[in-house]
Structures are given as C-alpha cells and as structure tokens.
CSV table of C-alpha atoms in Angstrom, one decimal:
chain,number,residue,atom,x,y,z
A,18,MET,CA,12.5,9.5,32.1
A,19,LYS,CA,15.6,11.3,30.2
A,20,PRO,CA,18.4,12.9,31.9
A,21,SER,CA,18.2,16.7,31.5
A,22,LEU,CA,22.0,16.7,31.7
A,23,PRO,CA,23.8,17.4,28.2
A,24,LEU,CA,26.3,15.3,26.7
A,25,LEU,CA,29.9,16.5,26.5
A,26,PRO,CA,31.3,16.1,22.9
A,27,LEU,CA,33.9,18.4,23.8
A,28,LEU,CA,37.3,16.5,25.1
A,29,LEU,CA,38.2,20.1,27.1
A,30,CYS,CA,40.9,17.7,29.0
A,31,ALA,CA,44.9,17.4,28.9
A,32,ALA,CA,46.0,15.5,26.1
A,33,THR,CA,48.1,12.6,26.4
A,34,LEU,CA,51.9,13.2,27.3
A,35,ALA,CA,54.1,10.8,25.3
A,36,TRP,CA,57.3,10.2,26.9
A,37,GLY,CA,59.3,10.5,23.6
A,38,GLN,CA,59.1,12.9,20.8
A,39,ALA,CA,59.1,11.3,17.4
A,40,LYS,CA,59.8,12.6,14.1
A,41,PRO,CA,58.3,11.5,10.9
A,42,GLY,CA,61.0,10.1,8.9
A,43,ALA,CA,63.4,9.9,11.9
A,44,ASN,CA,65.9,6.9,12.2
A,45,PRO,CA,68.0,5.9,15.1
A,46,SER,CA,71.6,5.9,14.8
A,47,ALA,CA,73.4,2.3,14.9
A,48,ALA,CA,75.5,1.8,17.7
A,49,ALA,CA,79.3,1.7,17.5
A,50,ALA,CA,80.8,-1.7,17.8
A,51,SER,CA,83.6,-1.9,20.2
A,52,ARG,CA,86.9,-3.8,19.9
A,53,ASP,CA,87.2,-4.8,23.4
A,54,PRO,CA,86.3,-8.4,23.8
A,55,ASP,CA,85.7,-7.6,27.6
A,56,ILE,CA,83.2,-4.8,27.1
A,57,ARG,CA,79.5,-5.6,25.4
A,58,ILE,CA,78.2,-3.3,23.7
A,59,SER,CA,74.5,-2.2,25.5
A,60,ARG,CA,71.6,-2.5,22.7
A,61,ARG,CA,69.2,-0.3,25.4
A,62,LYS,CA,67.8,2.4,23.6
A,63,PRO,CA,68.4,5.8,25.4
A,64,ALA,CA,65.5,6.7,27.9
A,65,PRO,CA,63.2,9.1,25.6
A,66,THR,CA,63.4,13.0,26.8
A,67,VAL,CA,60.6,15.3,27.2
A,68,ASP,CA,60.9,19.3,25.9
A,69,VAL,CA,60.7,21.3,29.1
A,70,ASP,CA,58.3,23.9,26.9
A,71,VAL,CA,55.8,20.7,26.2
A,72,LYS,CA,55.9,19.2,29.6
A,73,ARG,CA,55.2,22.9,31.1
A,74,GLY,CA,52.4,23.2,28.8
A,75,TYR,CA,51.0,19.7,29.9
A,76,GLU,CA,50.9,20.9,33.4
A,77,ALA,CA,48.8,23.9,32.6
A,78,LEU,CA,46.8,22.0,30.4
A,79,GLN,CA,46.2,20.0,33.5
A,80,ALA,CA,45.2,22.6,35.6
A,81,GLY,CA,42.7,24.4,33.0
A,82,ARG,CA,45.3,27.5,32.3
A,83,TYR,CA,45.0,27.0,28.7
A,84,GLY,CA,46.5,30.6,27.8
A,85,GLU,CA,49.5,29.7,29.5
A,86,ALA,CA,49.8,26.3,27.5
A,87,ARG,CA,49.2,27.4,24.2
A,88,GLY,CA,52.2,29.8,24.6
A,89,ALA,CA,54.1,26.4,25.9
A,90,TYR,CA,53.2,24.8,23.4
A,91,GLU,CA,53.9,27.4,20.7
A,92,GLN,CA,57.1,28.0,22.2
A,93,ALA,CA,58.3,24.1,21.9
A,94,LEU,CA,57.0,24.4,18.1
A,95,LYS,CA,59.3,27.5,17.3
A,96,ARG,CA,62.1,24.8,17.7
A,97,ASP,CA,60.6,22.0,16.3
A,98,GLY,CA,57.6,22.1,14.4
A,99,ALA,CA,57.2,18.7,13.9
A,100,LEU,CA,56.7,17.8,17.8
A,101,ARG,CA,53.9,15.5,17.8
A,102,ASP,CA,53.0,16.5,21.6
A,103,ALA,CA,52.8,20.2,21.1
A,104,LEU,CA,50.7,19.8,18.0
A,105,ILE,CA,48.5,18.0,20.1
A,106,GLY,CA,48.6,20.1,23.2
A,107,LEU,CA,48.5,23.2,21.0
A,108,ALA,CA,44.8,21.7,19.6
A,109,TRP,CA,43.4,21.4,23.1
A,110,SER,CA,44.8,24.5,24.6
A,111,MET,CA,42.9,26.5,21.8
A,112,GLU,CA,39.6,24.6,22.1
A,113,GLY,CA,39.7,25.3,25.9
A,114,LEU,CA,40.2,29.4,24.9
A,115,GLU,CA,37.1,28.3,22.5
A,116,ASP,CA,39.5,29.4,19.0
A,117,HIS,CA,37.7,26.3,17.3
A,118,GLN,CA,39.7,27.5,14.0
A,119,GLY,CA,42.9,27.7,15.6
A,120,ALA,CA,42.5,23.9,17.4
A,121,GLN,CA,41.0,22.3,13.5
A,122,ALA,CA,44.7,24.3,12.1
A,123,ALA,CA,46.7,22.3,14.7
A,124,LEU,CA,45.0,19.0,14.3
A,125,ARG,CA,45.3,19.2,10.6
A,126,ARG,CA,49.3,19.9,10.9
A,127,LEU,CA,49.3,17.3,13.0
A,128,LEU,CA,47.6,14.5,10.5
A,129,GLU,CA,49.5,15.9,7.7
A,130,LEU,CA,52.8,14.3,9.8
A,131,TYR,CA,51.0,11.7,11.1
A,132,PRO,CA,48.1,10.9,9.4
A,133,ARG,CA,47.8,7.2,11.6
A,134,ASP,CA,47.6,9.0,14.7
A,135,ALA,CA,44.4,7.9,16.9
A,136,GLU,CA,44.5,10.5,19.0
A,137,GLY,CA,44.5,13.4,16.6
A,138,LEU,CA,42.0,11.7,14.6
A,139,ALA,CA,39.8,11.6,17.4
A,140,ALA,CA,40.8,15.2,18.5
A,141,GLN,CA,39.8,16.5,15.1
A,142,TYR,CA,36.2,14.8,15.0
A,143,LEU,CA,35.3,16.6,18.3
A,144,VAL,CA,36.8,19.9,17.8
A,145,GLY,CA,34.2,19.6,14.9
A,146,GLY,CA,37.3,19.7,12.2
A,147,GLY,CA,35.4,16.0,11.1
A,148,ILE,CA,36.8,13.3,8.9
A,149,PRO,CA,36.3,11.8,5.8
A,150,GLY,CA,34.0,8.6,5.3
A,151,ASP,CA,31.5,7.1,7.5
A,152,ALA,CA,32.8,8.1,11.1
A,153,ALA,CA,31.2,5.4,13.3
A,154,ALA,CA,33.2,2.9,10.8
A,155,ARG,CA,36.3,4.2,10.9
A,156,PHE,CA,36.7,5.0,14.8
A,157,LYS,CA,35.8,1.0,15.0
A,158,GLN,CA,38.4,0.4,13.0
A,159,LEU,CA,40.7,2.5,15.1
A,160,ALA,CA,39.6,1.4,18.7
A,161,GLU,CA,40.5,-2.4,17.8
A,162,ARG,CA,43.7,-1.3,16.5
A,163,SER,CA,44.2,1.1,19.5
A,164,GLU,CA,42.5,-0.9,22.6
A,165,ARG,CA,44.5,1.5,25.2
A,166,ASN,CA,43.7,5.0,23.7
A,167,ALA,CA,40.9,6.4,25.7
A,168,PRO,CA,40.3,9.5,23.7
A,169,LEU,CA,39.6,7.2,20.7
A,170,HIS,CA,37.0,5.6,22.8
A,171,PHE,CA,35.7,8.7,23.8
A,172,ALA,CA,34.8,10.0,20.6
A,173,LEU,CA,33.4,7.2,19.4
A,174,GLY,CA,31.0,7.2,22.3
A,175,VAL,CA,30.4,10.4,20.9
A,176,ILE,CA,29.1,9.4,17.5
A,177,HIS,CA,27.3,6.5,19.4
A,178,VAL,CA,25.1,9.1,21.1
A,179,GLU,CA,24.6,11.4,18.0
A,180,GLN,CA,23.3,8.2,16.3
A,181,ASN,CA,20.9,7.5,19.2
A,182,ARG,CA,22.7,4.4,19.6
A,183,TRP,CA,23.3,4.9,23.8
A,184,GLY,CA,24.1,1.0,24.5
A,185,GLU,CA,26.9,1.0,22.2
A,186,ALA,CA,27.9,4.8,23.5
A,187,ARG,CA,27.9,3.5,27.6
A,188,LEU,CA,30.6,0.8,26.5
A,189,SER,CA,32.6,2.9,24.7
A,190,PHE,CA,32.2,5.6,27.5
A,191,GLU,CA,32.9,2.6,30.1
A,192,ARG,CA,36.3,1.9,28.3
A,193,ALA,CA,37.5,5.2,27.9
A,194,ALA,CA,36.5,5.8,32.1
A,195,ALA,CA,38.7,2.7,32.8
A,196,LEU,CA,41.5,3.8,30.7
A,197,GLU,CA,41.8,7.0,32.4
A,198,PRO,CA,40.6,7.0,35.5
A,199,GLY,CA,41.1,10.3,36.6
A,200,GLN,CA,39.6,12.2,34.2
A,201,PRO,CA,35.8,13.4,35.2
A,202,ASP,CA,34.3,14.0,32.0
A,203,TYR,CA,34.7,10.7,31.0
A,204,LEU,CA,33.0,9.4,34.1
A,205,TYR,CA,30.0,12.0,33.5
A,206,ASN,CA,29.6,10.8,30.2
A,207,PHE,CA,29.7,7.4,30.9
A,208,ALA,CA,26.9,8.3,34.0
A,209,LEU,CA,24.9,10.0,31.6
A,210,SER,CA,24.5,6.8,29.4
A,211,LEU,CA,23.7,4.8,32.2
A,212,ASP,CA,21.0,7.5,33.2
A,213,ARG,CA,19.4,7.7,29.9
A,214,LEU,CA,19.6,3.8,29.6
A,215,GLY,CA,17.5,4.0,32.7
A,216,GLN,CA,19.9,2.7,35.1
A,217,GLY,CA,19.2,5.0,38.1
A,218,PRO,CA,21.4,3.3,40.6
A,219,GLU,CA,24.7,3.0,38.8
A,220,ALA,CA,24.3,6.2,36.9
A,221,MET,CA,24.5,7.7,40.5
A,222,ARG,CA,27.1,5.8,41.3
A,223,ALA,CA,29.4,7.3,38.3
A,224,TYR,CA,27.7,10.9,38.8
A,225,VAL,CA,29.4,10.7,42.3
A,226,LYS,CA,32.4,9.6,40.9
A,227,ALA,CA,32.6,12.4,38.6
A,228,LEU,CA,31.9,14.8,40.7
A,229,ASN,CA,34.6,14.1,43.3
A,230,LEU,CA,37.4,14.1,40.4
A,231,SER,CA,36.1,17.4,38.9
A,232,PHE,CA,37.1,18.8,42.7
A,233,ARG,CA,41.1,17.6,41.8
A,234,GLN,CA,41.0,18.0,37.9
A,235,PRO,CA,39.4,20.6,35.7
A,236,ALA,CA,35.9,19.5,34.0
A,237,ALA,CA,33.5,20.2,31.7
A,238,PHE,CA,30.2,19.6,32.9
A,239,ASN,CA,28.1,22.0,35.6
A,240,GLN,CA,28.8,20.6,39.2
A,241,GLU,CA,25.2,22.2,40.1
A,242,ALA,CA,23.2,20.5,37.3
A,243,VAL,CA,25.0,17.0,38.2
A,244,ARG,CA,23.6,17.7,42.0
A,245,ASN,CA,20.7,18.7,40.6
A,246,ARG,CA,20.0,15.6,38.5
A,247,LEU,CA,21.1,13.5,41.6
A,248,ARG,CA,18.9,14.9,43.5
A,249,ALA,CA,16.3,14.1,41.3
A,250,LEU,CA,17.2,10.2,41.0
A,251,ALA,CA,17.3,10.0,44.9
A,252,ALA,CA,13.7,11.2,45.3
A,253,PRO,CA,11.3,8.7,45.8
A,254,ALA,CA,9.0,7.5,42.7
A,255,SER,CA,5.5,9.2,42.7
C-alpha cells in the first residue's frame, strides 16, 4: 500500500552555521617572528568569530521566525556582502517566507562567490533554482567528497524519489538523518521512504521519532497526517 503522505522536497530548516566567515581570496597574515629565544612563536590559528547578526539570524531561523532571520542576515550582508553563512541563511529565510525568487537570488550570489559550496548547490536544487547537467550524477560526486554534509544527502534523496528510486532515496535520507539527528524533516522523509518500500515497523519508529522532534524544532510536515498514517500502519491487516 502506498503511503498517502507527501515527500518534503523543501529543506525548511536552519542552515548550518559555519564557525568562521571565510572570504573568497582572503589570505591569513604571516606571524611576526620574535627576537627573544626564550619566547616560542605560537602557530595556532586565532579562534574564528561569528558575526553577531549571523548568529542572531541563525537562532531566529532555528525557531521558525523567518522574517526576523531575514532581517538579521540582511543586516550582516550590509557590512560584508561576501559572508557565506549570511547568504545561505538569507536564502533559507526567504524560502521559509515563500519568497522563492529571493531565495534563488541569494543562492546565485552565494555560488558566484563560492562555486563549489556543496550546501549552496543542494539548496539551489531544493528551492527550484536548478543546476546544469545531470543533477543526480552531480550530487553523487559531491556526496562522495562531502560525506558529512547532511543537506547534500537530503537533496540527493529528493532526486532519487523524483526518479522513483526509493531504495537509494532511503539510503540518502538515512544518511542525512544520521548526520543531523535533530532535524525532524530528515527523519520524516526517511520514514516515508521506508513506508514506500513496505517496511512498516521500521517506518513507524522513524515517524514517531520525527513527530517527537517536531515538538522541539519547526518541521515542514503535517503532524496530524503523520499520526493518521501511524494509526493506519498499526491497524490489523484485513
């Protein structure tokens, strides 16, 4: 029996906050040598700092306050238009506000500055901006080089679903959920793929986990629809 629940093709969740704001073409300054032989030069890099508005935007995005998040990221970009985290956060904020064109514009700017940014490429596909060439092949290559990038594996799972390759989709969603176990939408799509493959008991467990997480972090799926599906899966076969 095919599940009646929809796949979530959009990643309406907080963008990953990178601790450090790298600019394209930026070079670290050389350490000054000391003339005192008793003083050793420390070669440890200074701790990266996070822009205060990027941090504020991230916190608002986590809570689902998309308008507030957008304002914070825009404020950060006024000071520095090349902040990678501000651009990806702005894109997800606008997507949360259903401003798809604004989200795509932010992602195009991000990829102009950082053309190999894996999360940016995944986001561009998920919000409908598209990427040239064979999307599945491209994402597979990126996933191989970015094994710990959850949005990338999630996007690859969506592509597999569009190609009706549910077994591969399950593996991609499972990987994304393992990398970010606190993200309810990753678990929901993993549960849905299990459901579609006829693995009812495993799907039920994943649905329950996704439901529980959705009470702590905003989720895009319909909670009541998931409860109805759980009741259907638990009902004795007729």
